[in-house]
XYZ file of C-alpha atoms in Angstrom:
361
model
C 24.076 34.198 129.187
C 23.739 30.574 130.419
C 25.731 27.803 128.719
C 24.145 26.064 125.730
C 24.954 22.638 127.256
C 24.949 21.702 130.946
C 25.898 18.181 131.963
C 25.445 17.162 135.587
C 26.725 13.849 137.024
C 25.957 12.144 133.707
C 26.657 8.397 133.588
C 26.173 5.573 131.121
C 26.797 1.934 131.933
C 26.731 -1.124 129.707
C 26.235 -3.975 132.149
C 29.001 -3.658 134.736
C 31.098 -1.328 132.573
C 30.825 2.424 133.179
C 31.456 3.985 129.767
C 30.752 7.483 131.129
C 31.146 7.995 134.860
C 29.567 11.007 136.638
C 30.626 13.650 134.127
C 30.071 17.337 134.936
C 30.603 19.739 132.041
C 29.369 23.038 130.619
C 29.763 24.172 127.011
C 29.276 27.824 126.120
C 27.236 29.190 123.241
C 29.222 29.610 120.046
C 32.142 27.436 121.200
C 34.013 24.931 119.122
C 34.497 22.385 121.887
C 36.400 19.099 121.601
C 36.068 15.843 123.517
C 39.542 14.345 123.264
C 40.621 10.910 124.402
C 41.947 7.515 123.456
C 39.699 4.691 122.289
C 37.457 3.553 125.123
C 37.716 6.814 127.065
C 33.969 7.484 126.798
C 34.016 10.448 124.418
C 31.819 8.891 121.706
C 29.310 7.566 124.250
C 29.033 11.074 125.707
C 28.466 12.503 122.220
C 25.786 9.893 121.503
C 23.995 10.853 124.710
C 24.016 14.476 123.544
C 22.497 13.335 120.247
C 19.897 11.145 121.985
C 21.161 7.849 120.568
C 22.048 6.604 124.058
C 19.918 7.097 127.158
C 21.833 8.064 130.329
C 21.941 5.634 133.224
C 21.992 8.583 135.634
C 22.457 12.346 135.707
C 21.039 15.321 133.829
C 21.608 16.644 130.311
C 20.367 20.164 129.577
C 20.490 21.832 126.147
C 19.514 25.492 125.911
C 17.799 25.352 129.291
C 15.698 22.245 128.582
C 16.231 18.844 130.203
C 16.930 16.406 127.348
C 17.551 13.046 129.004
C 14.172 11.632 127.876
C 13.783 13.633 124.639
C 14.155 11.549 121.424
C 16.859 12.499 118.903
C 14.463 13.964 116.312
C 13.079 16.449 118.833
C 16.433 17.771 120.048
C 17.890 21.075 118.760
C 21.020 19.250 117.585
C 22.271 17.568 114.436
C 25.178 15.230 113.860
C 27.897 14.606 111.279
C 28.902 10.956 111.409
C 32.406 9.602 110.939
C 31.300 7.741 107.790
C 29.284 10.788 106.557
C 26.291 8.416 105.941
C 25.298 10.023 102.626
C 22.473 8.459 100.624
C 24.195 6.961 97.552
C 21.063 7.044 95.340
C 20.503 10.778 95.925
C 22.281 13.753 94.384
C 24.243 16.186 96.510
C 21.317 18.634 96.506
C 18.857 15.887 97.468
C 21.099 14.748 100.320
C 21.324 18.284 101.675
C 17.564 18.822 101.283
C 16.614 15.571 103.019
C 15.887 17.037 106.455
C 13.825 19.887 105.058
C 11.776 17.477 102.960
C 11.120 15.367 106.032
C 9.832 18.517 107.725
C 7.585 19.140 104.668
C 8.982 22.600 104.025
C 7.728 24.387 100.870
C 9.569 23.382 97.706
C 10.685 26.937 96.946
C 12.099 27.393 100.444
C 13.958 24.087 100.175
C 15.516 25.077 96.843
C 16.646 28.469 98.139
C 18.097 27.103 101.363
C 19.895 24.214 99.643
C 21.466 26.579 97.109
C 22.601 28.934 99.874
C 24.048 26.097 101.950
C 25.918 24.559 99.014
C 27.432 27.959 98.272
C 28.446 28.267 101.919
C 30.408 24.992 101.781
C 31.766 25.808 98.303
C 29.832 23.071 96.495
C 27.467 25.211 94.456
C 28.546 23.521 91.190
C 28.132 19.980 92.526
C 24.416 19.836 93.313
C 23.618 17.300 90.553
C 26.460 14.900 91.373
C 26.089 11.737 93.402
C 28.299 10.815 96.373
C 30.420 8.311 94.420
C 31.480 11.166 92.109
C 32.905 13.219 94.981
C 36.260 13.279 96.756
C 36.516 12.575 100.469
C 36.700 16.261 101.274
C 33.640 17.024 99.160
C 31.637 14.249 100.841
C 32.554 15.726 104.202
C 31.206 19.117 103.089
C 27.961 17.562 101.899
C 27.511 15.899 105.287
C 28.158 19.242 106.972
C 25.683 21.039 104.721
C 23.005 18.405 105.367
C 23.482 18.774 109.136
C 23.609 22.579 109.127
C 20.675 23.291 106.833
C 18.188 22.661 109.637
C 19.925 25.362 111.694
C 20.577 23.323 114.830
C 21.616 25.029 118.043
C 24.407 22.463 118.448
C 26.294 20.538 115.761
C 27.853 17.261 116.891
C 30.839 15.936 114.936
C 32.089 12.374 115.398
C 35.697 12.158 114.157
C 34.674 14.323 111.162
C 38.084 14.409 109.453
C 39.384 10.902 110.118
C 38.673 9.662 106.570
C 40.748 12.419 104.929
C 44.431 12.281 104.050
C 46.792 14.388 106.152
C 47.113 17.388 103.820
C 43.377 17.611 103.134
C 42.640 17.117 106.825
C 44.846 20.083 107.755
C 43.182 22.290 105.129
C 39.700 21.237 106.218
C 40.444 21.977 109.872
C 40.725 25.689 109.130
C 37.699 25.597 106.811
C 35.620 24.105 109.636
C 36.836 26.711 112.122
C 36.023 29.554 109.710
C 32.589 28.064 108.983
C 31.804 27.743 112.681
C 32.842 31.344 113.319
C 30.636 32.612 110.464
C 27.585 30.666 111.604
C 28.037 31.113 115.356
C 26.660 27.613 116.014
C 28.109 25.605 118.884
C 30.232 22.729 117.551
C 31.002 19.737 119.786
C 33.615 17.488 118.201
C 34.873 14.063 119.231
C 38.427 13.252 118.199
C 41.380 11.128 119.240
C 43.727 13.359 117.222
C 45.553 15.713 119.595
C 46.766 18.074 116.869
C 43.243 18.335 115.467
C 41.795 19.238 118.863
C 44.599 21.721 119.592
C 44.272 23.407 116.188
C 40.506 23.780 116.088
C 39.138 24.083 119.612
C 38.300 26.991 121.864
C 38.390 24.519 124.754
C 39.138 20.813 125.145
C 37.862 18.205 127.584
C 40.357 15.362 127.960
C 38.544 12.124 128.795
C 40.121 9.128 130.492
C 38.307 6.019 131.743
C 34.875 7.579 131.288
C 35.668 10.737 133.244
C 36.756 14.284 132.469
C 40.431 14.493 133.433
C 40.911 18.173 132.511
C 39.073 20.971 130.726
C 40.874 23.995 129.331
C 42.143 25.895 126.329
C 44.728 24.202 124.106
C 47.424 26.274 125.854
C 46.167 25.195 129.283
C 46.102 21.525 128.343
C 49.536 21.503 126.716
C 51.522 23.833 128.945
C 49.823 23.086 132.272
C 48.557 19.488 132.265
C 46.722 18.485 135.412
C 48.479 15.140 135.767
C 51.302 12.980 134.537
C 48.829 10.944 132.458
C 47.618 14.034 130.587
C 51.179 15.282 130.087
C 52.086 11.959 128.485
C 48.931 11.852 126.355
C 49.059 15.395 124.941
C 52.038 15.833 122.659
C 55.473 14.579 123.694
C 56.920 15.046 127.143
C 60.047 14.130 129.056
C 58.992 13.029 132.544
C 61.532 12.857 135.373
C 60.466 11.341 138.694
C 61.874 12.685 141.920
C 61.114 14.122 145.339
C 60.397 17.712 146.272
C 63.591 18.967 147.921
C 62.739 22.655 148.450
C 60.086 25.212 147.594
C 60.154 28.976 148.087
C 58.339 31.946 146.549
C 61.134 32.029 143.949
C 60.760 28.432 142.821
C 61.326 24.779 143.664
C 64.054 22.144 143.609
C 63.436 18.491 142.810
C 65.882 15.711 143.633
C 65.788 13.537 140.516
C 68.280 10.923 141.699
C 70.953 10.173 139.105
C 69.979 13.295 137.149
C 70.812 15.524 140.096
C 68.752 18.381 141.494
C 66.456 20.096 138.993
C 65.632 23.804 139.357
C 62.152 25.146 138.544
C 60.555 28.570 138.678
C 57.253 26.989 139.737
C 56.153 26.790 143.360
C 53.951 23.938 144.562
C 51.767 23.352 147.572
C 53.119 19.971 148.635
C 55.125 18.653 151.595
C 58.884 18.382 151.223
C 59.841 14.840 150.310
C 56.677 14.319 148.262
C 56.974 12.191 145.140
C 56.631 14.487 142.112
C 57.274 14.435 138.374
C 59.098 17.115 136.395
C 57.741 17.607 132.856
C 59.870 19.158 130.113
C 58.511 19.385 126.560
C 61.070 18.492 123.825
C 60.942 21.965 122.237
C 61.777 23.566 125.602
C 65.157 21.844 125.705
C 68.343 23.391 124.349
C 70.455 20.808 122.531
C 74.030 21.186 121.315
C 77.614 20.004 121.292
C 78.473 22.466 124.045
C 76.569 23.986 126.924
C 76.873 27.362 128.614
C 78.486 27.367 132.056
C 75.556 29.441 133.287
C 72.961 26.922 132.109
C 70.993 25.065 134.747
C 69.308 21.673 134.533
C 72.123 20.215 132.444
C 72.199 16.669 131.110
C 74.459 14.900 128.636
C 74.236 11.840 126.442
C 74.574 10.365 122.968
C 72.259 10.834 119.979
C 70.605 7.498 119.210
C 67.815 8.410 116.771
C 66.959 11.405 114.585
C 63.619 12.131 112.972
C 63.675 14.768 110.221
C 60.225 16.333 109.758
C 61.170 19.232 107.497
C 60.464 22.171 109.770
C 61.927 20.449 112.829
C 64.183 17.555 113.704
C 63.506 15.289 116.660
C 66.433 13.805 118.579
C 66.350 10.816 120.915
C 69.270 11.111 123.299
C 70.400 8.291 125.571
C 71.591 9.823 128.827
C 74.550 8.574 130.814
C 72.234 6.689 133.194
C 70.622 4.814 130.277
C 67.269 6.574 130.001
C 66.218 8.157 126.698
C 64.927 11.726 126.395
C 63.563 13.608 123.417
C 64.526 17.087 122.222
C 63.552 18.981 119.087
C 65.217 21.713 117.068
C 63.851 24.007 114.387
C 65.624 23.582 111.037
C 66.457 27.212 110.316
C 69.077 26.563 107.623
C 69.052 24.686 104.321
C 72.577 23.400 104.838
C 72.861 20.152 106.820
C 76.584 20.605 107.476
C 76.334 21.698 111.109
C 73.472 19.481 112.127
C 73.900 16.984 114.900
C 74.190 13.397 113.785
C 73.947 9.879 115.127
C 76.260 8.778 117.978
C 77.373 12.336 118.700
C 77.972 13.409 122.268
C 75.511 16.222 123.112
C 74.399 18.357 126.036
C 70.867 19.322 126.978
C 69.633 22.072 129.250
C 66.456 24.010 129.967
C 65.465 27.168 131.790
C 63.736 26.711 135.177
C 60.643 28.449 133.795
C 60.333 25.907 130.963
C 59.532 22.900 133.138
C 56.574 21.990 135.305
C 56.109 19.983 138.485
C 53.253 17.475 138.432
C 52.043 16.269 141.799
C 49.734 13.526 140.500
């Protein structure tokens, strides 16, 4: 079955500024797909072109097999949930949800039945007579979803849909959205700058940087195997050690990291010896303690300078002997704090060769 969305060399310029620059992308039917990037990366402009609110400067945009570049928003098989929700304050919840059907002049009985069913689906069946100012942030978000979904679009576009919610409600709503998308089978395309949100909810993620797609993959692909140093630094936390490729064999590679010594990796790379490379080690991949096994490889030592206690984990900033600071994390498995590392303690770090990655760009 062909993809629901096909984007070919799509560009959008505002004067001399290329907001979206020759993007190629396909999105499969039934996916929950995220466009992830920092402010100014082009993700919202790309979403607005999908919706029809921006006209491409160049390229092709195909939705369900039909070229859409010149099709106005109201004729596209898509609907959109805005960051602000954009509910009509003078209308009740039921009237807000019914708005699109009324515009299409659907029969009154059909409208009533479909609105009731949609409000039940988003767990707002008891709130049909309320007005937006009487709702919580999470309830407003559900009304906006119901209003967008009631017209049964082939693609639902979501622009930072959870940004107005507090952290706890946002985490709860993430799973509600995923479950709703799975029940309906509609393709969701979501714009977000929140890495955890994209990683939690998405089937696949497109990381955007400077108007271009830097990498597309599953959350595991993006986190564990970033395509570049820039993506490694943007997604989650990463310790990045610059060096030169000293050796590579079918069994692994060695990187000369200067003052840190030679780092061992299980990964092999297709690059000339002496090439400038970066070794990435995620904080949770590091072993941290007062002692270190004699058999451990990739060993470093330093002093604890900062500790962040997050409940389930603790994050340690360790200043190495050469002055640079690295980050390691530990799961808090015990209630008792007696044996925990503390500030200004001398510690050792190590990691298995399989738990690091060489980045060549």
